[in-house]
Short mmCIF file of C-alpha atoms in Angstrom, two decimals:
data_model
loop_
_atom_site.label_atom_id
_atom_site.label_comp_id
_atom_site.label_asym_id
_atom_site.label_seq_id
_atom_site.Cartn_x
_atom_site.Cartn_y
_atom_site.Cartn_z
CA MET T 27 49.76 -39.34 -201.82
CA VAL T 28 46.62 -40.56 -200.05
CA SER T 29 43.73 -41.78 -202.14
CA CYS T 30 40.74 -39.53 -202.77
CA GLY T 31 38.43 -41.41 -200.40
CA ALA T 32 41.03 -41.74 -197.69
CA GLY T 33 41.89 -38.08 -198.14
CA LYS T 34 38.29 -37.00 -197.59
CA LYS T 35 38.11 -39.15 -194.46
CA LEU T 36 41.30 -37.58 -193.10
CA VAL T 37 39.90 -34.11 -193.77
CA GLN T 38 36.76 -35.02 -191.81
CA GLU T 39 38.87 -36.42 -188.98
CA GLN T 40 40.91 -33.22 -188.95
CA GLN T 41 37.71 -31.14 -188.72
CA THR T 42 36.61 -33.27 -185.76
CA ALA T 43 39.99 -32.81 -184.07
CA ASN T 44 39.79 -29.06 -184.71
CA ARG T 45 36.35 -28.97 -183.09
CA TYR T 46 37.67 -30.78 -180.01
CA PHE T 47 40.50 -28.27 -179.80
CA TYR T 48 38.29 -25.17 -180.06
CA GLU T 49 35.92 -26.66 -177.50
CA LYS T 50 38.97 -27.10 -175.24
CA GLN T 51 38.57 -30.88 -175.12
CA TYR T 52 42.33 -31.22 -175.34
CA ASP T 53 42.65 -34.91 -174.45
CA SER T 54 40.22 -35.84 -177.24
CA ALA T 55 41.86 -33.40 -179.63
CA ALA T 56 45.34 -34.80 -178.90
CA THR T 57 44.14 -38.38 -179.52
CA ALA T 58 42.42 -37.39 -182.74
CA TYR T 59 45.42 -35.45 -184.11
CA GLU T 60 47.84 -38.26 -183.20
CA GLU T 61 45.66 -40.76 -185.08
CA ILE T 62 45.66 -38.49 -188.14
CA ILE T 63 49.44 -38.11 -188.01
CA ALA T 64 49.89 -41.88 -187.67
CA LYS T 65 47.77 -42.50 -190.79
CA TYR T 66 49.78 -40.05 -192.87
CA GLU T 67 53.13 -41.29 -191.64
CA ALA T 68 52.12 -44.93 -192.20
CA LYS T 69 52.11 -44.03 -195.86
CA HIS T 70 55.57 -42.42 -195.46
CA ILE T 71 54.31 -38.88 -195.96
CA SER T 72 54.05 -35.96 -193.58
CA ALA T 73 50.73 -34.77 -192.24
CA PRO T 74 49.77 -31.16 -193.04
CA VAL T 75 51.94 -28.78 -191.02
CA GLU T 76 48.96 -27.30 -189.18
CA VAL T 77 48.08 -30.80 -187.91
CA TYR T 78 51.49 -31.11 -186.22
CA ALA T 79 51.07 -27.62 -184.75
CA SER T 80 47.55 -28.26 -183.45
CA ALA T 81 48.56 -31.69 -182.14
CA GLY T 82 51.47 -30.08 -180.29
CA LYS T 83 49.21 -27.50 -178.64
CA SER T 84 46.64 -30.15 -177.69
CA LEU T 85 49.30 -32.36 -176.14
CA TYR T 86 50.76 -29.39 -174.28
CA TYR T 87 47.38 -28.43 -172.83
CA SER T 88 46.57 -32.03 -171.93
CA GLY T 89 49.68 -32.28 -169.74
CA ARG T 90 52.05 -34.02 -172.16
CA GLU T 91 54.19 -30.92 -172.52
CA LYS T 92 57.37 -32.49 -173.87
CA ASP T 93 55.52 -34.44 -176.55
CA GLY T 94 53.66 -31.25 -177.46
CA ILE T 95 56.86 -29.24 -177.76
CA ASP T 96 58.41 -31.93 -179.95
CA LEU T 97 55.52 -31.62 -182.41
CA LEU T 98 55.63 -27.83 -182.29
CA TYR T 99 59.29 -28.04 -183.16
CA LYS T 100 58.48 -30.34 -186.07
CA ALA T 101 55.95 -27.79 -187.33
CA GLU T 102 58.57 -25.06 -186.98
CA VAL T 103 61.06 -27.05 -189.06
CA MET T 104 58.35 -27.34 -191.72
CA GLY T 105 58.01 -23.55 -191.73
CA TYR T 106 55.05 -23.06 -189.38
CA GLU T 107 55.23 -20.66 -186.43
CA ASP T 108 52.55 -18.82 -184.52
CA GLU T 109 52.18 -16.76 -181.35
CA LEU T 110 50.61 -19.45 -179.14
CA GLY T 111 53.17 -22.07 -180.14
CA LEU T 112 56.01 -19.67 -179.33
CA ILE T 113 54.58 -18.91 -175.90
CA MET T 114 54.24 -22.61 -175.15
CA LYS T 115 57.88 -23.18 -176.05
CA ILE T 116 58.97 -20.18 -173.96
CA LYS T 117 57.09 -21.41 -170.89
CA TYR T 118 58.23 -24.99 -171.33
CA TYR T 119 61.91 -24.10 -171.66
CA GLY T 120 61.61 -21.68 -168.77
CA LYS T 121 60.05 -24.43 -166.64
CA ILE T 122 62.88 -26.89 -167.32
CA ASP T 123 65.57 -24.15 -167.02
CA ASN T 124 66.79 -24.44 -170.58
CA HIS T 125 67.90 -20.80 -170.65
CA SER T 126 69.34 -20.89 -174.14
CA LYS T 127 66.21 -22.17 -175.85
CA GLU T 128 63.96 -19.98 -173.71
CA LEU T 129 65.98 -16.91 -174.71
CA ASP T 130 65.94 -17.87 -178.41
CA ASN T 131 62.15 -18.09 -178.36
CA LEU T 132 61.74 -14.96 -176.25
CA GLU T 133 63.77 -12.95 -178.74
CA LYS T 134 61.90 -14.52 -181.65
CA TYR T 135 58.57 -13.54 -180.07
CA GLN T 136 59.78 -10.02 -179.43
CA ASN T 137 60.77 -9.62 -183.08
CA MET T 138 57.63 -11.21 -184.52
CA TYR T 139 54.93 -9.97 -182.14
CA ARG T 140 55.89 -6.54 -180.80
CA ASN T 141 52.22 -5.85 -180.03
CA GLY T 142 51.34 -9.45 -179.18
CA ASP T 143 49.04 -10.50 -176.37
CA GLU T 144 51.99 -11.84 -174.36
CA ILE T 145 54.54 -9.08 -175.03
CA GLN T 146 54.35 -7.95 -171.39
CA TYR T 147 55.19 -11.44 -170.11
CA VAL T 148 57.94 -11.80 -172.74
CA SER T 149 59.52 -8.43 -171.85
CA ILE T 150 59.62 -9.35 -168.17
CA ARG T 151 61.27 -12.70 -168.92
CA LEU T 152 63.78 -10.99 -171.21
CA LEU T 153 64.65 -8.48 -168.49
CA LYS T 154 65.37 -11.28 -166.01
CA ARG T 155 67.33 -13.37 -168.50
CA TYR T 156 69.44 -10.41 -169.67
CA MET T 157 70.20 -9.42 -166.08
CA GLN T 158 71.39 -12.98 -165.34
CA MET T 159 73.64 -12.72 -168.40
CA LYS T 160 74.84 -9.20 -167.40
CA GLU T 161 73.58 -7.88 -170.71
CA TYR T 162 72.67 -4.55 -169.13
CA GLN T 163 71.95 -2.56 -172.30
CA LYS T 164 69.49 -5.23 -173.47
CA ALA T 165 68.00 -5.45 -169.96
CA GLN T 166 67.37 -1.70 -169.93
CA LYS T 167 65.58 -1.86 -173.27
CA ALA T 168 63.53 -4.87 -172.13
CA TYR T 169 62.32 -3.07 -168.99
CA GLU T 170 61.39 0.01 -171.01
CA GLN T 171 58.96 -2.17 -173.01
CA ILE T 172 57.12 -3.19 -169.83
CA LYS T 173 53.96 -1.25 -169.05
CA GLU T 174 52.13 -0.58 -165.79
CA PRO T 175 51.13 -2.07 -163.48
CA GLU T 176 53.96 -4.62 -163.83
CA SER T 177 56.58 -1.93 -164.48
CA ALA T 178 55.90 -0.58 -160.98
CA GLU T 179 56.72 -3.89 -159.27
CA ILE T 180 59.58 -3.55 -156.79
CA GLU T 181 61.59 -6.50 -158.12
CA LEU T 182 61.49 -5.23 -161.70
CA MET T 183 62.34 -1.66 -160.73
CA GLU T 184 65.32 -2.92 -158.74
CA LEU T 185 66.58 -4.84 -161.78
CA TYR T 186 66.09 -1.76 -163.94
CA HIS T 187 67.98 0.39 -161.43
CA THR T 188 70.91 -2.03 -161.52
CA ALA T 189 70.91 -2.02 -165.33
CA LEU T 190 70.83 1.78 -165.44
CA THR T 191 73.66 2.02 -162.91
CA GLN T 192 75.77 -0.42 -164.92
CA ASN T 193 75.02 1.55 -168.09
CA GLY T 194 76.08 4.83 -166.49
CA ALA T 195 72.58 6.33 -166.74
CA LYS T 196 72.85 8.07 -163.36
CA ASP T 197 69.93 10.49 -163.73
CA LYS T 198 67.51 7.76 -164.76
CA ALA T 199 68.80 5.51 -161.98
CA ASN T 200 68.17 8.27 -159.43
CA LEU T 201 64.59 8.70 -160.64
CA VAL T 202 64.01 4.96 -160.22
CA ALA T 203 65.57 5.04 -156.73
CA GLN T 204 63.24 7.90 -155.78
CA LYS T 205 60.28 5.90 -157.08
CA LEU T 206 61.39 2.86 -155.09
CA PHE T 207 61.57 4.96 -151.94
CA ASN T 208 58.10 6.41 -152.59
CA THR T 209 56.73 2.90 -153.15
CA ASP T 210 58.48 1.34 -150.14
CA PRO T 211 60.37 3.63 -147.72
CA SER T 212 62.26 0.57 -146.38
CA ASN T 213 63.49 -0.54 -149.79
CA PHE T 214 67.30 -0.63 -149.68
CA ILE T 215 67.95 1.09 -153.03
CA GLY T 216 65.38 3.81 -152.40
CA LEU T 217 66.28 4.39 -148.75
CA ASN T 218 70.02 4.42 -149.46
CA TYR T 219 69.50 6.93 -152.27
CA MET T 220 67.35 9.29 -150.21
CA ALA T 221 69.64 9.10 -147.18
CA ARG T 222 72.76 9.80 -149.23
CA LYS T 223 71.09 12.55 -151.24
CA THR T 224 69.91 14.34 -148.07
CA PHE T 225 73.24 13.98 -146.29
CA ASP T 226 75.36 15.01 -149.28
CA HIS T 227 73.31 18.16 -149.86
CA ALA T 228 73.61 19.24 -146.23
CA GLU T 229 77.27 18.23 -145.89
CA ASN T 230 78.41 19.92 -149.10
CA ALA T 231 76.59 23.13 -148.21
CA TYR T 232 78.01 23.03 -144.66
CA VAL T 233 81.60 22.48 -145.82
CA ALA T 234 81.27 25.23 -148.43
CA ALA T 235 80.03 27.70 -145.79
CA ILE T 236 82.93 26.81 -143.43
CA LYS T 237 85.51 27.21 -146.20
CA GLU T 238 84.06 30.56 -147.16
CA TYR T 239 84.39 31.77 -143.59
CA GLU T 240 87.91 30.41 -143.14
CA ALA T 241 89.03 32.20 -146.29
CA LYS T 242 88.07 35.58 -144.75
CA LYS T 243 87.70 35.08 -140.98
CA THR T 244 85.87 38.37 -140.45
CA ASN T 245 82.90 39.04 -138.19
CA ALA T 246 80.72 39.57 -141.24
CA ALA T 247 81.93 36.28 -142.74
CA TYR T 248 81.18 34.52 -139.44
CA ARG T 249 77.61 35.88 -139.39
CA THR T 250 77.17 34.75 -142.99
CA MET T 251 78.42 31.29 -142.06
CA VAL T 252 75.94 31.03 -139.17
CA GLN T 253 73.09 32.15 -141.43
CA LYS T 254 74.01 29.50 -144.00
CA THR T 255 74.68 26.59 -141.63
CA LYS T 256 71.77 27.04 -139.22
CA PRO T 257 69.05 25.91 -141.68
CA LEU T 258 71.21 22.89 -142.55
CA LEU T 259 70.65 21.44 -139.08
CA GLU T 260 67.14 20.37 -140.12
CA GLU T 261 68.57 18.64 -143.16
CA PHE T 262 71.12 16.83 -140.98
CA LYS T 263 68.28 15.74 -138.68
CA THR T 264 66.35 14.38 -141.66
CA ALA T 265 69.47 12.56 -142.86
CA LYS T 266 69.97 11.21 -139.34
CA GLY T 267 66.50 9.65 -139.31
CA LEU T 268 67.03 8.05 -142.71
CA TYR T 269 70.47 6.68 -141.81
CA ILE T 270 69.32 5.31 -138.47
CA LYS T 271 66.60 3.42 -140.32
CA LEU T 272 69.11 2.28 -142.94
CA TYR T 273 71.61 1.14 -140.31
CA ASN T 274 69.01 -0.68 -138.22
CA LEU T 275 67.78 -2.56 -141.30
CA TYR T 276 71.08 -3.45 -142.95
CA LYS T 277 73.86 -2.93 -140.35
CA ARG T 278 76.40 -1.53 -142.84
CA PRO T 279 79.61 0.03 -141.47
CA ILE T 280 79.40 2.91 -143.95
CA ASP T 281 76.01 3.93 -142.55
CA ALA T 282 77.39 3.95 -139.01
CA GLU T 283 80.33 6.09 -140.22
CA ILE T 284 78.00 8.62 -141.79
CA LEU T 285 75.81 8.66 -138.68
CA SER T 286 78.92 9.51 -136.66
CA ARG T 287 79.57 12.43 -138.99
CA ILE T 288 75.96 13.58 -138.80
CA PHE T 289 75.96 13.53 -134.99
CA THR T 290 79.20 15.50 -135.07
CA ARG T 291 77.47 18.19 -137.16
CA LEU T 292 74.60 18.18 -134.66
CA ASN T 293 77.10 18.61 -131.80
CA ASP T 294 76.09 15.28 -130.23
CA LYS T 295 79.49 13.92 -129.25
CA LYS T 296 78.15 10.94 -127.34
CA ASN T 297 76.23 9.46 -130.28
CA ALA T 298 78.99 10.47 -132.70
CA ALA T 299 81.44 8.36 -130.67
CA ALA T 300 78.95 5.48 -130.33
CA TYR T 301 78.40 5.18 -134.07
CA ALA T 302 82.11 5.58 -134.80
CA LYS T 303 82.67 2.58 -132.52
CA LEU T 304 79.89 0.63 -134.27
CA ALA T 305 81.46 1.37 -137.66
CA LYS T 306 84.77 -0.08 -136.51
CA SER T 307 83.17 -3.14 -134.89
CA HIS T 308 81.62 -4.21 -138.21
CA LYS T 309 84.93 -4.09 -140.13
#
Protein backbone atom coordinates (compact mmCIF):
# COMPACT_ATOMS: atom_id res chain seq x y z
CA MET A 1 0.00 0.00 0.00
CA VAL A 2 1.19 3.55 -0.63
CA SER A 3 1.31 5.97 2.27
CA CYS A 4 -1.45 8.52 2.76
CA GLY A 5 0.67 11.47 1.62
CA ALA A 6 2.14 9.62 -1.33
CA GLY A 7 -1.32 8.39 -2.22
CA LYS A 8 -2.72 11.91 -2.34
CA LYS A 9 0.17 13.01 -4.53
CA LEU A 10 -0.43 10.12 -6.94
CA VAL A 11 -4.13 11.03 -7.12
CA GLN A 12 -3.17 14.60 -8.02
CA GLU A 13 -0.72 13.35 -10.64
CA GLN A 14 -3.44 11.13 -12.08
CA GLN A 15 -5.81 14.11 -12.29
CA THR A 16 -3.12 16.05 -14.15
CA ALA A 17 -2.57 13.15 -16.54
CA ASN A 18 -6.33 12.88 -17.09
CA ARG A 19 -6.47 16.59 -17.91
CA TYR A 20 -3.67 16.19 -20.48
CA PHE A 21 -5.58 13.30 -22.03
CA TYR A 22 -8.91 15.13 -22.32
CA GLU A 23 -7.12 18.14 -23.75
CA LYS A 24 -5.59 15.77 -26.32
CA GLN A 25 -2.03 16.49 -25.17
CA TYR A 26 -1.23 12.83 -25.62
CA ASP A 27 2.57 13.02 -25.35
CA SER A 28 2.30 14.79 -22.00
CA ALA A 29 -0.46 12.44 -20.86
CA ALA A 30 1.59 9.36 -21.80
CA THR A 31 4.63 10.65 -19.87
CA ALA A 32 2.52 11.48 -16.83
CA TYR A 33 0.75 8.10 -16.78
CA GLU A 34 4.01 6.19 -17.22
CA GLU A 35 5.52 8.06 -14.27
CA ILE A 36 2.49 7.15 -12.13
CA ILE A 37 2.74 3.49 -13.14
CA ALA A 38 6.46 3.44 -12.37
CA LYS A 39 5.85 4.80 -8.85
CA TYR A 40 3.24 2.16 -8.09
CA GLU A 41 5.26 -0.69 -9.52
CA ALA A 42 8.40 0.46 -7.66
CA LYS A 43 6.49 -0.48 -4.54
CA HIS A 44 5.60 -3.86 -6.11
CA ILE A 45 1.92 -3.05 -6.49
CA SER A 46 -0.20 -2.47 -9.57
CA ALA A 47 -1.44 0.96 -10.52
CA PRO A 48 -5.23 1.41 -10.71
CA VAL A 49 -6.58 -0.40 -13.76
CA GLU A 50 -7.91 2.81 -15.33
CA VAL A 51 -4.37 4.23 -15.25
CA TYR A 52 -3.08 1.36 -17.40
CA ALA A 53 -6.02 1.84 -19.77
CA SER A 54 -5.56 5.60 -20.06
CA ALA A 55 -1.79 5.22 -20.42
CA GLY A 56 -2.34 2.70 -23.23
CA LYS A 57 -4.66 5.07 -25.11
CA SER A 58 -2.27 8.00 -24.64
CA LEU A 59 0.67 5.98 -25.93
CA TYR A 60 -1.39 4.76 -28.88
CA TYR A 61 -2.39 8.31 -29.83
CA SER A 62 1.15 9.59 -29.38
CA GLY A 63 2.48 7.13 -31.96
CA ARG A 64 3.78 4.39 -29.65
CA GLU A 65 1.08 1.99 -30.72
CA LYS A 66 2.64 -1.29 -29.62
CA ASP A 67 3.44 0.03 -26.14
CA GLY A 68 -0.10 1.35 -25.92
CA ILE A 69 -1.63 -1.98 -26.93
CA ASP A 70 0.53 -3.79 -24.35
CA LEU A 71 -0.89 -1.59 -21.59
CA LEU A 72 -4.44 -1.97 -22.90
CA TYR A 73 -3.94 -5.71 -22.77
CA LYS A 74 -2.71 -5.43 -19.19
CA ALA A 75 -5.86 -3.49 -18.31
CA GLU A 76 -7.95 -6.17 -20.02
CA VAL A 77 -6.29 -8.91 -17.96
CA MET A 78 -7.18 -6.90 -14.86
CA GLY A 79 -10.83 -6.88 -15.96
CA TYR A 80 -11.06 -3.49 -17.70
CA GLU A 81 -12.46 -3.15 -21.23
CA ASP A 82 -14.07 -0.25 -23.04
CA GLU A 83 -15.15 0.68 -26.54
CA LEU A 84 -12.22 2.95 -27.43
CA GLY A 85 -9.63 0.45 -26.21
CA LEU A 86 -11.24 -2.30 -28.28
CA ILE A 87 -11.21 -0.17 -31.42
CA MET A 88 -7.53 0.64 -30.88
CA LYS A 89 -6.71 -3.06 -30.61
CA ILE A 90 -8.79 -3.85 -33.70
CA LYS A 91 -7.04 -1.20 -35.79
CA TYR A 92 -3.60 -2.12 -34.50
CA TYR A 93 -3.98 -5.84 -35.20
CA GLY A 94 -5.49 -5.06 -38.59
CA LYS A 95 -2.52 -2.83 -39.39
CA ILE A 96 0.04 -5.52 -38.55
CA ASP A 97 -2.06 -8.26 -40.24
CA ASN A 98 -2.62 -10.27 -37.09
CA HIS A 99 -5.92 -11.65 -38.39
CA SER A 100 -6.62 -13.88 -35.42
CA LYS A 101 -6.36 -11.14 -32.79
CA GLU A 102 -8.16 -8.64 -35.01
CA LEU A 103 -11.05 -11.08 -35.44
CA ASP A 104 -11.21 -11.84 -31.70
CA ASN A 105 -11.55 -8.15 -30.91
CA LEU A 106 -13.97 -7.50 -33.77
CA GLU A 107 -16.29 -10.22 -32.48
CA LYS A 108 -15.92 -8.97 -28.91
CA TYR A 109 -16.88 -5.45 -30.02
CA GLN A 110 -19.86 -6.76 -31.96
CA ASN A 111 -21.12 -8.62 -28.89
CA MET A 112 -20.50 -5.79 -26.42
CA TYR A 113 -21.40 -2.72 -28.48
CA ARG A 114 -24.12 -3.60 -30.99
CA ASN A 115 -25.09 0.08 -31.17
CA GLY A 116 -21.58 1.43 -30.66
CA ASP A 117 -20.13 4.40 -32.48
CA GLU A 118 -17.85 2.14 -34.54
CA ILE A 119 -20.27 -0.72 -35.28
CA GLN A 120 -20.32 0.24 -38.98
CA TYR A 121 -16.53 0.01 -39.24
CA VAL A 122 -16.53 -3.24 -37.25
CA SER A 123 -19.23 -4.83 -39.43
CA ILE A 124 -17.29 -3.98 -42.60
CA ARG A 125 -14.09 -5.49 -41.19
CA LEU A 126 -15.98 -8.59 -40.10
CA LEU A 127 -17.45 -8.99 -43.58
CA LYS A 128 -13.98 -8.88 -45.16
CA ARG A 129 -12.43 -11.20 -42.59
CA TYR A 130 -15.24 -13.75 -42.85
CA MET A 131 -15.04 -13.72 -46.65
CA GLN A 132 -11.29 -14.41 -46.46
CA MET A 133 -12.07 -17.34 -44.16
CA LYS A 134 -14.93 -18.54 -46.42
CA GLU A 135 -17.32 -18.22 -43.51
CA TYR A 136 -20.16 -17.23 -45.83
CA GLN A 137 -23.06 -17.44 -43.36
CA LYS A 138 -21.24 -15.14 -40.95
CA ALA A 139 -20.24 -12.84 -43.83
CA GLN A 140 -23.87 -12.53 -44.92
CA LYS A 141 -24.94 -11.56 -41.40
CA ALA A 142 -22.07 -9.08 -41.10
CA TYR A 143 -23.07 -7.30 -44.33
CA GLU A 144 -26.69 -7.13 -43.24
CA GLN A 145 -25.56 -5.08 -40.20
CA ILE A 146 -23.97 -2.45 -42.47
CA LYS A 147 -26.06 0.63 -43.17
CA GLU A 148 -26.03 3.12 -46.02
CA PRO A 149 -24.11 4.75 -47.51
CA GLU A 150 -21.37 2.14 -46.96
CA SER A 151 -23.71 -0.78 -47.72
CA ALA A 152 -24.09 0.60 -51.26
CA GLU A 153 -20.35 0.50 -51.97
CA ILE A 154 -19.53 -1.70 -54.97
CA GLU A 155 -16.82 -3.73 -53.21
CA LEU A 156 -19.06 -4.60 -50.26
CA MET A 157 -22.04 -5.48 -52.45
CA GLU A 158 -19.83 -7.78 -54.50
CA LEU A 159 -18.68 -9.57 -51.34
CA TYR A 160 -22.30 -9.85 -50.19
CA HIS A 161 -23.34 -11.27 -53.57
CA THR A 162 -20.62 -13.92 -53.33
CA ALA A 163 -21.71 -14.83 -49.79
CA LEU A 164 -25.37 -15.09 -50.86
CA THR A 165 -24.45 -17.24 -53.85
CA GLN A 166 -22.39 -19.58 -51.66
CA ASN A 167 -25.28 -19.75 -49.18
CA GLY A 168 -27.77 -20.67 -51.90
CA ALA A 169 -29.79 -17.47 -51.44
CA LYS A 170 -30.43 -17.06 -55.16
CA ASP A 171 -33.26 -14.52 -54.98
CA LYS A 172 -31.33 -12.20 -52.69
CA ALA A 173 -28.21 -12.61 -54.84
CA ASN A 174 -30.19 -11.62 -57.93
CA LEU A 175 -31.47 -8.47 -56.22
CA VAL A 176 -27.91 -7.51 -55.32
CA ALA A 177 -26.75 -8.19 -58.90
CA GLN A 178 -29.53 -5.95 -60.21
CA LYS A 179 -28.46 -3.22 -57.78
CA LEU A 180 -24.84 -3.59 -58.90
CA PHE A 181 -25.91 -3.17 -62.52
CA ASN A 182 -27.98 -0.09 -61.67
CA THR A 183 -25.02 1.39 -59.78
CA ASP A 184 -22.42 0.54 -62.44
CA PRO A 185 -23.61 -0.90 -65.79
CA SER A 186 -20.06 -2.16 -66.44
CA ASN A 187 -19.79 -4.08 -63.18
CA PHE A 188 -19.11 -7.73 -64.03
CA ILE A 189 -21.59 -9.29 -61.59
CA GLY A 190 -24.38 -6.89 -62.51
CA LEU A 191 -23.75 -6.94 -66.25
CA ASN A 192 -23.42 -10.72 -66.35
CA TYR A 193 -26.68 -11.09 -64.42
CA MET A 194 -28.65 -8.71 -66.65
CA ALA A 195 -27.25 -10.19 -69.86
CA ARG A 196 -28.04 -13.76 -68.81
CA LYS A 197 -31.47 -12.84 -67.46
CA THR A 198 -32.44 -11.09 -70.72
CA PHE A 199 -31.08 -13.86 -72.94
CA ASP A 200 -32.59 -16.71 -70.92
CA HIS A 201 -36.04 -15.12 -70.94
CA ALA A 202 -35.98 -14.63 -74.71
CA GLU A 203 -34.38 -18.01 -75.45
CA ASN A 204 -36.73 -20.01 -73.23
CA ALA A 205 -39.80 -18.31 -74.69
CA TYR A 206 -38.47 -18.83 -78.24
CA VAL A 207 -37.73 -22.53 -77.72
CA ALA A 208 -41.14 -23.06 -76.08
CA ALA A 209 -42.90 -21.44 -79.06
CA ILE A 210 -40.96 -23.60 -81.55
CA LYS A 211 -41.74 -26.80 -79.62
CA GLU A 212 -45.40 -25.89 -79.48
CA TYR A 213 -45.48 -25.45 -83.25
CA GLU A 214 -43.54 -28.65 -83.96
CA ALA A 215 -45.96 -30.62 -81.81
CA LYS A 216 -48.87 -29.60 -84.10
CA LYS A 217 -47.38 -28.31 -87.37
CA THR A 218 -50.61 -26.67 -88.52
CA ASN A 219 -51.04 -23.33 -90.24
CA ALA A 220 -52.73 -21.98 -87.13
CA ALA A 221 -49.87 -23.24 -84.95
CA TYR A 222 -47.39 -21.58 -87.32
CA ARG A 223 -49.19 -18.23 -87.06
CA THR A 224 -49.21 -18.56 -83.28
CA MET A 225 -45.48 -19.28 -83.31
CA VAL A 226 -44.78 -16.17 -85.41
CA GLN A 227 -46.91 -14.04 -83.09
CA LYS A 228 -45.01 -15.33 -80.06
CA THR A 229 -41.47 -15.17 -81.48
CA LYS A 230 -41.64 -11.83 -83.28
CA PRO A 231 -41.68 -9.68 -80.09
CA LEU A 232 -38.75 -11.74 -78.78
CA LEU A 233 -36.47 -10.26 -81.43
CA GLU A 234 -36.28 -7.01 -79.43
CA GLU A 235 -35.29 -8.98 -76.35
CA PHE A 236 -32.58 -10.78 -78.32
CA LYS A 237 -31.32 -7.40 -79.55
CA THR A 238 -31.17 -6.12 -75.97
CA ALA A 239 -29.31 -9.28 -74.92
CA LYS A 240 -26.95 -8.81 -77.87
CA GLY A 241 -25.99 -5.33 -76.70
CA LEU A 242 -25.37 -6.52 -73.16
CA TYR A 243 -23.32 -9.52 -74.26
CA ILE A 244 -21.22 -7.50 -76.70
CA LYS A 245 -20.37 -5.16 -73.84
CA LEU A 246 -19.66 -8.12 -71.56
CA TYR A 247 -17.46 -9.83 -74.15
CA ASN A 248 -15.53 -6.66 -74.99
CA LEU A 249 -14.81 -6.05 -71.31
CA TYR A 250 -13.96 -9.57 -70.16
CA LYS A 251 -13.29 -11.68 -73.29
CA ARG A 252 -14.93 -14.84 -71.94
CA PRO A 253 -15.54 -17.75 -74.35
CA ILE A 254 -19.01 -18.37 -72.90
CA ASP A 255 -20.08 -14.83 -73.83
CA ALA A 256 -18.88 -15.34 -77.40
CA GLU A 257 -20.82 -18.64 -77.54
CA ILE A 258 -24.02 -16.96 -76.40
CA LEU A 259 -23.49 -14.11 -78.87
CA SER A 260 -23.25 -16.71 -81.63
CA ARG A 261 -26.59 -18.14 -80.51
CA ILE A 262 -28.16 -14.68 -80.32
CA PHE A 263 -27.02 -13.77 -83.84
CA THR A 264 -28.42 -17.09 -85.04
CA ARG A 265 -31.82 -16.13 -83.59
CA LEU A 266 -31.52 -12.75 -85.32
CA ASN A 267 -30.75 -14.53 -88.62
CA ASP A 268 -27.30 -12.91 -88.82
CA LYS A 269 -25.22 -15.86 -90.00
CA LYS A 270 -22.05 -13.87 -90.57
CA ASN A 271 -21.79 -12.59 -86.99
CA ALA A 272 -23.00 -15.92 -85.62
CA ALA A 273 -20.07 -17.63 -87.33
CA ALA A 274 -17.62 -14.91 -86.26
CA TYR A 275 -18.49 -15.24 -82.57
CA ALA A 276 -18.52 -19.04 -82.77
CA LYS A 277 -14.94 -18.79 -84.06
CA LEU A 278 -14.01 -16.36 -81.26
CA ALA A 279 -15.44 -18.74 -78.67
CA LYS A 280 -13.25 -21.56 -79.95
CA SER A 281 -10.14 -19.37 -80.18
CA HIS A 282 -10.30 -18.58 -76.44
CA LYS A 283 -10.46 -22.23 -75.38
